Coordinates of C-alpha atoms in Angstrom, one line a residue:
M631 CA -5.5 -7.5 11.3
P632 CA -1.9 -8.1 10.4
H633 CA -0.7 -11.1 8.5
T634 CA 0.7 -14.1 10.9
P635 CA 1.8 -17.8 9.9
E636 CA -1.6 -18.3 12.6
T637 CA -3.7 -16.7 9.6
F638 CA -2.7 -18.8 6.9
L639 CA -5.6 -21.5 6.7
P640 CA -4.3 -25.5 5.7
P641 CA -6.1 -27.7 3.1
L642 CA -9.4 -28.9 4.4
L643 CA -9.3 -32.6 4.7
D644 CA -11.3 -35.4 5.1
P645 CA -10.6 -37.3 8.0
V646 CA -11.1 -40.7 6.3
T647 CA -9.5 -40.6 3.3
G648 CA -7.0 -37.7 3.7
E649 CA -8.5 -35.7 0.1
E650 CA -8.8 -32.4 0.5
V651 CA -12.6 -31.4 0.2
T652 CA -14.2 -28.4 -1.5
F653 CA -14.6 -25.2 0.0
I654 CA -17.2 -23.3 -1.0
Y655 CA -17.1 -20.0 1.5
E656 CA -21.6 -18.4 1.7
P657 CA -21.3 -16.0 4.6
Y658 CA -23.5 -17.0 7.3
I659 CA -25.6 -14.1 8.5
Q660 CA -28.8 -14.3 9.7
S661 CA -28.9 -13.6 13.6
T662 CA -31.3 -15.0 15.5
R663 CA -32.0 -14.9 19.7
D664 CA -33.5 -18.0 19.6
S665 CA -30.8 -21.0 20.6
A666 CA -33.1 -24.0 19.0
S667 CA -33.5 -22.2 15.4
R668 CA -29.3 -21.6 15.5
L669 CA -28.5 -24.8 16.4
S670 CA -31.2 -25.7 13.6
N671 CA -29.1 -24.5 10.5
P672 CA -25.3 -25.3 9.8
I673 CA -23.2 -22.4 10.0
Y674 CA -21.1 -23.2 6.8
G675 CA -23.7 -24.7 4.4
S676 CA -24.1 -28.1 5.8
W677 CA -23.4 -29.8 8.7
E678 CA -20.7 -32.5 7.5
L679 CA -18.8 -29.0 6.6
T680 CA -19.2 -27.2 9.7
D681 CA -18.1 -30.1 11.7
L682 CA -14.6 -30.2 9.6
L683 CA -14.1 -26.7 9.8
V684 CA -15.4 -26.8 13.5
K685 CA -12.4 -29.4 14.0
Q686 CA -9.9 -28.0 11.9
Y687 CA -9.6 -24.2 12.0
S688 CA -8.4 -22.7 14.6
P689 CA -11.1 -20.1 16.5
L690 CA -9.8 -17.1 15.1
F691 CA -11.8 -18.5 12.0
H692 CA -15.2 -18.4 13.7
A693 CA -14.4 -15.5 14.9
A694 CA -13.7 -13.5 11.5
A695 CA -16.4 -15.4 9.7
N696 CA -18.7 -14.2 12.4
V697 CA -21.0 -11.9 10.4
P698 CA -24.1 -11.1 12.8
T699 CA -21.5 -9.9 15.4
F700 CA -19.8 -7.9 13.0
I701 CA -23.1 -6.4 12.5
R702 CA -23.8 -5.4 16.2
A703 CA -20.4 -4.0 16.1
F704 CA -20.9 -1.4 13.6
N705 CA -24.4 -1.1 15.0
A706 CA -22.9 0.6 18.2
L707 CA -20.9 3.2 16.3
P708 CA -24.1 5.4 14.1
T709 CA -21.6 8.2 14.1
L710 CA -19.5 6.6 12.3
K711 CA -17.6 8.9 9.8
H712 CA -14.0 7.2 8.9
L713 CA -13.8 3.6 8.6
K714 CA -10.0 2.7 8.4
I715 CA -8.8 -0.6 7.8
S716 CA -5.0 -1.9 8.1
C717 CA -4.1 -5.3 7.3
P718 CA 0.0 -5.3 6.5
D719 CA 2.6 -7.9 6.4
Q720 CA 1.4 -10.1 3.9
E721 CA 4.6 -11.2 2.7
T722 CA 4.4 -11.6 -1.6
G723 CA 5.0 -15.5 -2.6
Q724 CA 1.4 -15.6 0.2
R725 CA -0.8 -14.0 -2.2
Y726 CA -3.4 -17.5 -3.4
R727 CA -3.2 -18.5 0.2
R728 CA -6.5 -18.7 1.8
S729 CA -6.3 -16.3 5.4
I730 CA -8.3 -15.3 8.1
V731 CA -7.8 -11.6 7.6
D732 CA -9.8 -12.4 3.8
Y733 CA -12.8 -13.9 5.8
A734 CA -12.4 -10.7 8.6
L735 CA -12.8 -7.7 5.4
I736 CA -16.1 -10.0 3.9
S737 CA -18.0 -10.2 7.5
L738 CA -16.6 -6.4 8.1
R739 CA -18.0 -5.1 4.4
I740 CA -21.3 -7.0 4.5
A741 CA -21.7 -5.4 8.1
V742 CA -21.0 -2.0 6.3
E743 CA -23.7 -2.9 4.4
R744 CA -26.1 -3.9 6.6
C745 CA -26.3 -0.9 8.7
K746 CA -27.1 2.5 9.2
L747 CA -24.4 5.0 9.3
P748 CA -25.1 8.1 7.8
L749 CA -21.9 10.0 8.7
L750 CA -19.9 7.4 6.8
S751 CA -18.0 9.6 4.5
S752 CA -13.9 8.5 4.6
L753 CA -12.5 5.2 4.2
S754 CA -8.7 4.8 4.7
L755 CA -7.2 1.9 3.5
V756 CA -3.9 1.4 4.9
S757 CA -1.2 -1.3 3.7
I758 CA -3.6 -3.6 2.9
H759 CA -3.0 -6.1 0.2
P760 CA -3.7 -6.4 -2.7
G761 CA -6.4 -9.5 -3.1
A762 CA -8.3 -7.0 -0.7
A763 CA -10.2 -5.4 -3.3
L764 CA -11.7 -8.7 -4.6
Y765 CA -13.2 -9.5 -1.0
L766 CA -14.0 -5.5 0.1
N767 CA -15.7 -5.2 -3.7
P768 CA -19.2 -5.2 -2.8
T769 CA -20.6 -5.6 -6.8
M770 CA -18.3 -9.2 -6.9
G771 CA -17.5 -9.9 -3.0
F772 CA -18.7 -13.0 -1.1
G773 CA -22.0 -12.4 0.3
A774 CA -22.8 -9.0 -2.0
C775 CA -26.6 -8.1 -3.1
P776 CA -27.7 -5.3 -5.6
N777 CA -28.5 -3.0 -2.9
S778 CA -24.4 -3.9 -1.8
V779 CA -23.0 -0.5 -3.2
K780 CA -25.2 1.8 -2.7
K781 CA -23.7 1.9 0.9
W782 CA -20.1 2.4 -0.7
K783 CA -21.2 5.4 -2.8
Q784 CA -21.5 7.9 1.0
I785 CA -17.7 7.4 0.2
K786 CA -16.3 10.7 -1.0
N787 CA -12.3 10.0 0.9
L788 CA -10.6 7.3 -0.4
A789 CA -7.2 6.3 0.5
I790 CA -5.7 3.4 -0.5
C791 CA -1.7 2.4 0.6
M792 CA -1.3 -1.3 -1.6
D793 CA 1.6 -3.2 -0.9
S794 CA 3.2 -3.4 -4.5
I795 CA 2.7 -5.5 -7.3
P796 CA 5.8 -6.2 -8.9
F797 CA 6.3 -3.5 -12.2
S798 CA 7.6 -5.1 -14.8
P799 CA 6.2 -6.0 -18.7
Y800 CA 3.6 -8.6 -18.0
P801 CA 2.9 -8.3 -13.9
P802 CA 0.2 -10.6 -12.4
S803 CA -3.4 -9.1 -14.4
D804 CA -5.4 -10.5 -11.8
H805 CA -4.4 -8.4 -9.0
L806 CA -4.7 -4.9 -11.2
K807 CA -8.1 -6.1 -12.9
L808 CA -9.6 -6.3 -8.9
L809 CA -7.7 -3.0 -8.3
H810 CA -9.8 -1.6 -11.0
S811 CA -12.5 -3.1 -10.9
Y812 CA -12.7 -2.0 -7.2
L813 CA -12.4 2.3 -8.4
H814 CA -14.8 1.9 -10.3
V815 CA -17.4 1.1 -6.9
F816 CA -16.7 5.1 -6.0
A817 CA -16.4 6.3 -9.4
S818 CA -19.8 8.6 -9.1
S819 CA -18.9 10.0 -5.9
L820 CA -16.2 10.2 -5.0
R821 CA -14.1 13.6 -4.5
N822 CA -10.8 13.2 -3.1
F823 CA -8.6 10.2 -3.5
V824 CA -5.3 9.2 -2.8
F825 CA -3.1 6.5 -3.7
R826 CA 0.1 5.0 -3.0
W827 CA 2.2 1.4 -3.9
H828 CA 4.3 0.6 -0.8
G829 CA 7.6 -1.1 -1.7
S830 CA 8.4 -0.7 -5.4
N831 CA 6.5 0.8 -7.8
G832 CA 4.0 -0.3 -9.9
L833 CA 1.3 0.8 -12.1
S834 CA -0.8 4.4 -12.0
P835 CA -4.5 3.1 -10.4
L836 CA -6.0 5.9 -12.9
S837 CA -5.2 4.9 -15.8
L838 CA -5.1 0.8 -15.8
D839 CA -7.1 0.4 -18.7
K840 CA -5.0 2.0 -20.9
E841 CA -2.2 -0.7 -20.0
L842 CA -1.6 -3.6 -23.0
C843 CA -0.6 -5.9 -20.3
L844 CA -4.0 -6.4 -19.1
Q845 CA -5.2 -6.6 -22.6
D846 CA -3.7 -9.7 -24.2
K847 CA -5.5 -12.8 -24.2
S848 CA -3.3 -15.1 -23.4
P849 CA -3.8 -19.0 -22.5
G850 CA -3.4 -18.7 -19.1
M851 CA -5.6 -16.7 -18.4
A852 CA -9.1 -17.9 -16.4
C853 CA -11.5 -17.4 -18.6
P854 CA -9.4 -16.2 -22.1
R855 CA -13.3 -15.7 -23.0
R856 CA -13.3 -12.4 -21.0
C857 CA -10.4 -11.4 -20.3
H858 CA -8.7 -10.0 -23.1
L859 CA -12.1 -7.4 -22.7
A860 CA -10.6 -4.0 -22.8
L861 CA -11.5 -2.8 -19.5
R862 CA -13.9 0.2 -18.5
P863 CA -12.0 4.1 -18.7
L864 CA -11.8 5.2 -14.9
T865 CA -13.4 8.7 -14.5
F866 CA -14.6 10.4 -11.6
E867 CA -17.4 12.3 -12.2
K868 CA -16.9 14.7 -9.2
L869 CA -13.3 14.3 -8.1
R870 CA -11.6 17.7 -7.0
Q871 CA -8.3 16.5 -5.5
M872 CA -5.8 13.3 -6.2
E873 CA -3.3 12.6 -5.5
V874 CA -0.5 9.2 -6.7
E875 CA 2.5 8.2 -4.9
N876 CA 5.5 5.8 -6.3
I877 CA 3.9 4.9 -9.8
V878 CA 5.2 4.8 -13.6
V879 CA 3.3 6.4 -16.1
D880 CA 3.4 6.9 -19.8
A881 CA 2.9 10.7 -20.4
S882 CA -0.4 10.2 -22.4
Q883 CA -1.8 8.6 -19.4
V884 CA -1.4 12.1 -17.9
S885 CA -2.1 13.8 -20.5
S886 CA -5.9 12.0 -21.0
F887 CA -6.4 11.8 -17.3
I888 CA -5.9 15.9 -16.8
T889 CA -8.4 15.8 -19.9
A890 CA -10.5 13.2 -18.7
H891 CA -11.5 15.3 -15.3
R892 CA -10.8 19.4 -16.6
H893 CA -14.2 19.9 -15.5
T894 CA -13.9 18.8 -12.1
I895 CA -10.2 18.4 -10.3
R896 CA -9.1 22.1 -8.6
E897 CA -6.0 19.7 -7.3
F898 CA -3.6 16.7 -8.3
N899 CA -0.2 15.6 -7.0
F900 CA 2.1 13.4 -9.0
E901 CA 4.7 12.2 -6.0
D902 CA 7.9 10.0 -6.9
T903 CA 6.3 9.7 -10.3
H904 CA 8.5 7.7 -13.1
L905 CA 7.2 8.5 -16.6
R906 CA 7.7 5.7 -18.1
G907 CA 7.2 6.7 -21.9
G908 CA 7.7 11.3 -22.6
T909 CA 8.2 14.3 -21.1
W910 CA 6.2 16.7 -18.5
D911 CA 5.8 19.0 -20.7
Q912 CA 3.8 16.1 -23.3
A913 CA 1.9 15.0 -19.0
L914 CA 0.4 18.3 -18.7
A915 CA -0.3 19.3 -21.6
P916 CA -3.4 20.6 -21.2
L917 CA -2.7 22.5 -18.3
T918 CA -2.1 24.9 -21.1
R919 CA -5.3 24.3 -23.7
I920 CA -6.5 24.9 -20.2
S921 CA -5.7 27.9 -18.9
G922 CA -4.7 29.5 -22.4
S923 CA -1.0 30.4 -21.7
E924 CA 1.7 28.6 -19.8
E925 CA 1.5 30.3 -17.1
W926 CA 1.6 27.5 -14.8
K927 CA 5.0 26.3 -15.5
E928 CA 5.7 29.0 -13.5
K929 CA 4.4 27.0 -9.9
A930 CA 5.4 23.6 -11.6
E931 CA 9.1 22.0 -11.6
E932 CA 9.9 19.0 -12.8
V933 CA 10.9 16.8 -10.1
M934 CA 9.7 13.9 -8.8
D935 CA 6.7 16.1 -6.7
V936 CA 4.6 17.6 -9.0
P937 CA 1.7 19.3 -7.6
L938 CA -0.7 21.7 -8.7
L939 CA -3.6 23.7 -8.0
L940 CA -6.5 24.4 -11.3
S941 CA -8.4 27.2 -9.0
P942 CA -8.5 27.6 -5.1
V943 CA -9.0 25.9 -2.4
D944 CA -12.2 26.7 0.1
D945 CA -12.8 25.4 3.3
D946 CA -14.2 22.0 2.0
E947 CA -10.9 20.4 1.4
N948 CA -9.9 20.4 5.0
T949 CA -11.1 17.0 4.5
A950 CA -8.8 15.7 2.0
K951 CA -5.9 17.2 3.7
D952 CA -6.8 15.5 7.1
L953 CA -7.4 12.2 4.9
V954 CA -4.1 12.1 3.6
V955 CA -2.1 12.4 6.6
D956 CA -4.2 9.9 8.1
Y957 CA -3.8 8.0 5.1
F958 CA 0.4 8.1 5.4
S959 CA 0.5 6.9 9.1
C960 CA 3.1 4.8 8.0
K961 CA 4.2 7.6 6.0
P962 CA 3.5 11.2 7.4
R963 CA 2.9 14.3 5.6
P964 CA 3.8 17.0 5.2
C965 CA 7.1 16.2 7.6
R966 CA 9.6 13.6 7.6
P967 CA 9.1 11.2 10.9
S968 CA 11.6 12.6 13.1
I969 CA 14.9 11.5 15.4
E970 CA 12.6 10.3 17.8
S971 CA 10.7 7.7 15.7
F972 CA 14.4 6.3 14.4
P973 CA 16.4 5.9 17.8
S974 CA 19.3 4.1 16.2
S975 CA 19.2 7.2 13.4
V976 CA 21.4 9.3 16.1
A977 CA 24.6 7.4 14.7
F978 CA 24.5 9.1 11.8
D979 CA 25.2 12.3 13.2
A980 CA 28.6 10.7 15.3
I981 CA 29.7 8.7 12.4
N982 CA 29.5 12.4 10.3
S983 CA 31.1 13.9 13.8
S984 CA 33.9 11.1 12.9
L985 CA 34.7 12.0 9.7
Q986 CA 34.4 15.8 9.8
A987 CA 36.2 15.9 12.9
D988 CA 39.8 14.3 11.2
D989 CA 40.8 15.5 7.5
A990 CA 43.6 12.7 7.8
E991 CA 40.9 10.1 8.3
R992 CA 38.2 11.0 6.7
K993 CA 40.0 11.3 3.1
D994 CA 41.6 7.8 4.6
A995 CA 37.9 6.4 4.7
V996 CA 37.2 8.0 1.3
K997 CA 40.3 5.9 0.1
K998 CA 39.0 3.0 1.6
G999 CA 35.1 3.3 0.9
N1000 CA 35.1 4.5 -2.7
A1001 CA 31.4 3.8 -2.2
I1002 CA 28.1 5.8 -1.6
F1003 CA 26.5 3.4 1.2
A1004 CA 22.6 3.7 1.0
F1005 CA 20.1 3.0 4.5
K1006 CA 17.1 2.2 4.4
L1007 CA 15.7 1.7 8.3
K1008 CA 11.9 0.3 9.1
N1009 CA 10.3 0.8 12.7
K1010 CA 8.0 -0.2 14.4
E1011 CA 5.7 1.6 13.5
G1012 CA 6.6 0.6 9.9
Q1013 CA 7.6 3.8 8.3
E1014 CA 10.8 4.2 6.6
E1015 CA 13.5 6.2 6.1
G1016 CA 16.7 6.6 4.2
W1017 CA 20.1 7.5 4.7
H1018 CA 23.5 7.6 3.3
I1019 CA 27.3 7.7 3.8
D1020 CA 29.0 8.8 0.6
L1021 CA 32.4 7.5 1.5
K1022 CA 33.1 8.1 -3.0
E1023 CA 33.9 11.8 -2.9
K1024 CA 32.9 14.2 0.1
G1025 CA 33.7 11.8 2.9
A1026 CA 29.9 13.1 4.7
V1027 CA 27.0 11.9 5.8
G1028 CA 23.3 13.0 4.7
K1029 CA 19.8 12.3 4.4
G1030 CA 18.5 10.2 1.7
E1031 CA 20.0 6.7 -0.3
A1032 CA 22.5 8.6 -1.9
P1033 CA 23.7 12.7 -2.4
E1034 CA 21.4 14.9 -5.3
G1035 CA 22.4 13.2 -8.8
K1036 CA 24.3 10.3 -7.5
K1037 CA 23.3 6.6 -7.2
A1038 CA 24.2 4.1 -4.1
D1039 CA 26.7 1.3 -5.1
V1040 CA 25.0 -0.7 -2.4
T1041 CA 22.1 -0.3 0.3
L1042 CA 21.7 -1.7 3.1
S1043 CA 18.3 -2.4 4.3
L1044 CA 17.2 -3.5 7.9
S1045 CA 14.9 -2.1 10.8
D1046 CA 15.7 0.8 13.0
E1047 CA 16.0 -1.7 16.0
D1048 CA 18.9 -4.0 14.7
F1049 CA 20.5 -1.5 12.8
G1050 CA 21.0 0.0 16.3
K1051 CA 22.5 -3.3 17.9
M1052 CA 24.5 -3.3 15.1
V1053 CA 26.1 -0.3 15.3
A1054 CA 26.4 -0.9 18.8
G1055 CA 28.1 -3.9 18.9
K1056 CA 25.7 -6.1 19.8
T1057 CA 25.1 -8.4 16.9
Q1058 CA 27.5 -8.6 13.5
A1059 CA 26.5 -7.3 10.5
Q1060 CA 26.9 -11.0 9.3
R1061 CA 24.8 -12.6 12.0
L1062 CA 22.1 -10.5 10.3
F1063 CA 22.3 -10.9 6.6
M1064 CA 22.3 -14.9 7.3
S1065 CA 18.7 -14.3 9.6
G1066 CA 17.9 -12.9 6.7
K1067 CA 17.3 -9.7 8.6
L1068 CA 19.6 -7.5 7.2
K1069 CA 18.8 -6.5 3.2
I1070 CA 21.7 -6.0 0.4
K1071 CA 21.3 -4.7 -2.6
G1072 CA 25.0 -4.1 -5.0
D1073 CA 27.2 -4.9 -3.7
V1074 CA 27.8 -6.7 -1.7
M1075 CA 31.7 -7.3 -0.8
K1076 CA 31.6 -3.1 -0.2
A1077 CA 29.7 -3.7 2.3
T1078 CA 32.4 -5.0 4.3
K1079 CA 34.5 -1.7 3.9
M1080 CA 31.4 0.4 6.6
E1081 CA 32.0 -1.9 9.5
P1082 CA 35.2 0.6 10.3
V1083 CA 33.1 3.4 10.0
L1084 CA 29.9 2.2 11.9
K1085 CA 32.3 1.5 14.8
K1086 CA 33.5 4.7 15.3
A1087 CA 29.7 5.7 16.1
Q1088 CA 30.1 3.5 19.0
T1089 CA 31.8 5.5 21.3
K1090 CA 29.2 8.8 20.9
A1091 CA 26.1 7.7 19.7
K1092 CA 23.8 6.5 22.9
L1093 CA 22.0 3.7 21.9

């Protein structure tokens, strides 16, 4: 269920005074076939409030808050093994607005807790917003009860792809604390865990208890007396496989995690991980103590991806691998998106052929461009891929946002469809930029020097 302008709810207003009415949501769970009984009890606490909600909120809201319907739906799925939830496209500036999506998550969570789903063991939260950690949390969510946690402890395989929380010295602490609390629900049962920040990199979800920014007592906190209390360390008692991506972490935090899980974990993968402090030798030092030697270093390289295997993999790990593949539907693994996923990418081959065909033209393009141009394209499925055009040294096109060891001078981010239209001459870059469909990072003036190069692809690329 994607976030759209229609899913955000306006304030509830008193029709007489025009003042905002306080709406404290209490899920209506009772299901009865007796129409007389159903009509005798208000769905939303009182008849006055129910009348306001019916008149001012769309039918989509009432469908999302209809818990009995969700329960009937899950009762029809007794053999459900893998539950996948996707709520994409929430803008950062809208994270504190009331949304119909959140009411749907509450209804879904309650339905799972009240239905018999003995085979449910895998959960994928693909492209989920940070606030979802509150509404899916059985220990503190709306309509939660003491038995709510029991059903979620069946989950052995968990994959989360969460919209990033901007990384800064003092990031928003509330959503990070909600995430930390949510992961504690699975601490005693989880065997395979995959987590990725979607967008910019963020703090490691495995070591939030060690982040100083989440321990400071601030007057601006909702509850200063409790917010400064230290978070409980997150330890998964049965964890065997772990993978995190797009995170910022200290070497000491990685080291502590390995040490705490040394008796159970078999394989872990730190992908696109940036060390904020220390080195990988320090981060992985526990492996030397565990194995008694440094032979493990021969199997791992100090690169962006750091996969390490601590013991042989058995058949039980196939479940985790299937989960990883399904989880990264927004970024398929292990293979990168194919050309068919990005139809306009053929333009890069045409540009490269044009540059290599004439040595004089290639040198002239390098002289005029004098920059590395990166392109970040996003297709209709939400997959992202990058290409670069090196007009600084080689005059060549390649995959990735820059040649190895180099940085792009300017980065252009847009959809695959809009890029195809731009290369085909059906729209102008300036129009895309002014409409917000093209985002430019870096030297904007250098971006204008790409137009002659893109025009060379029009005659060769079939878009």
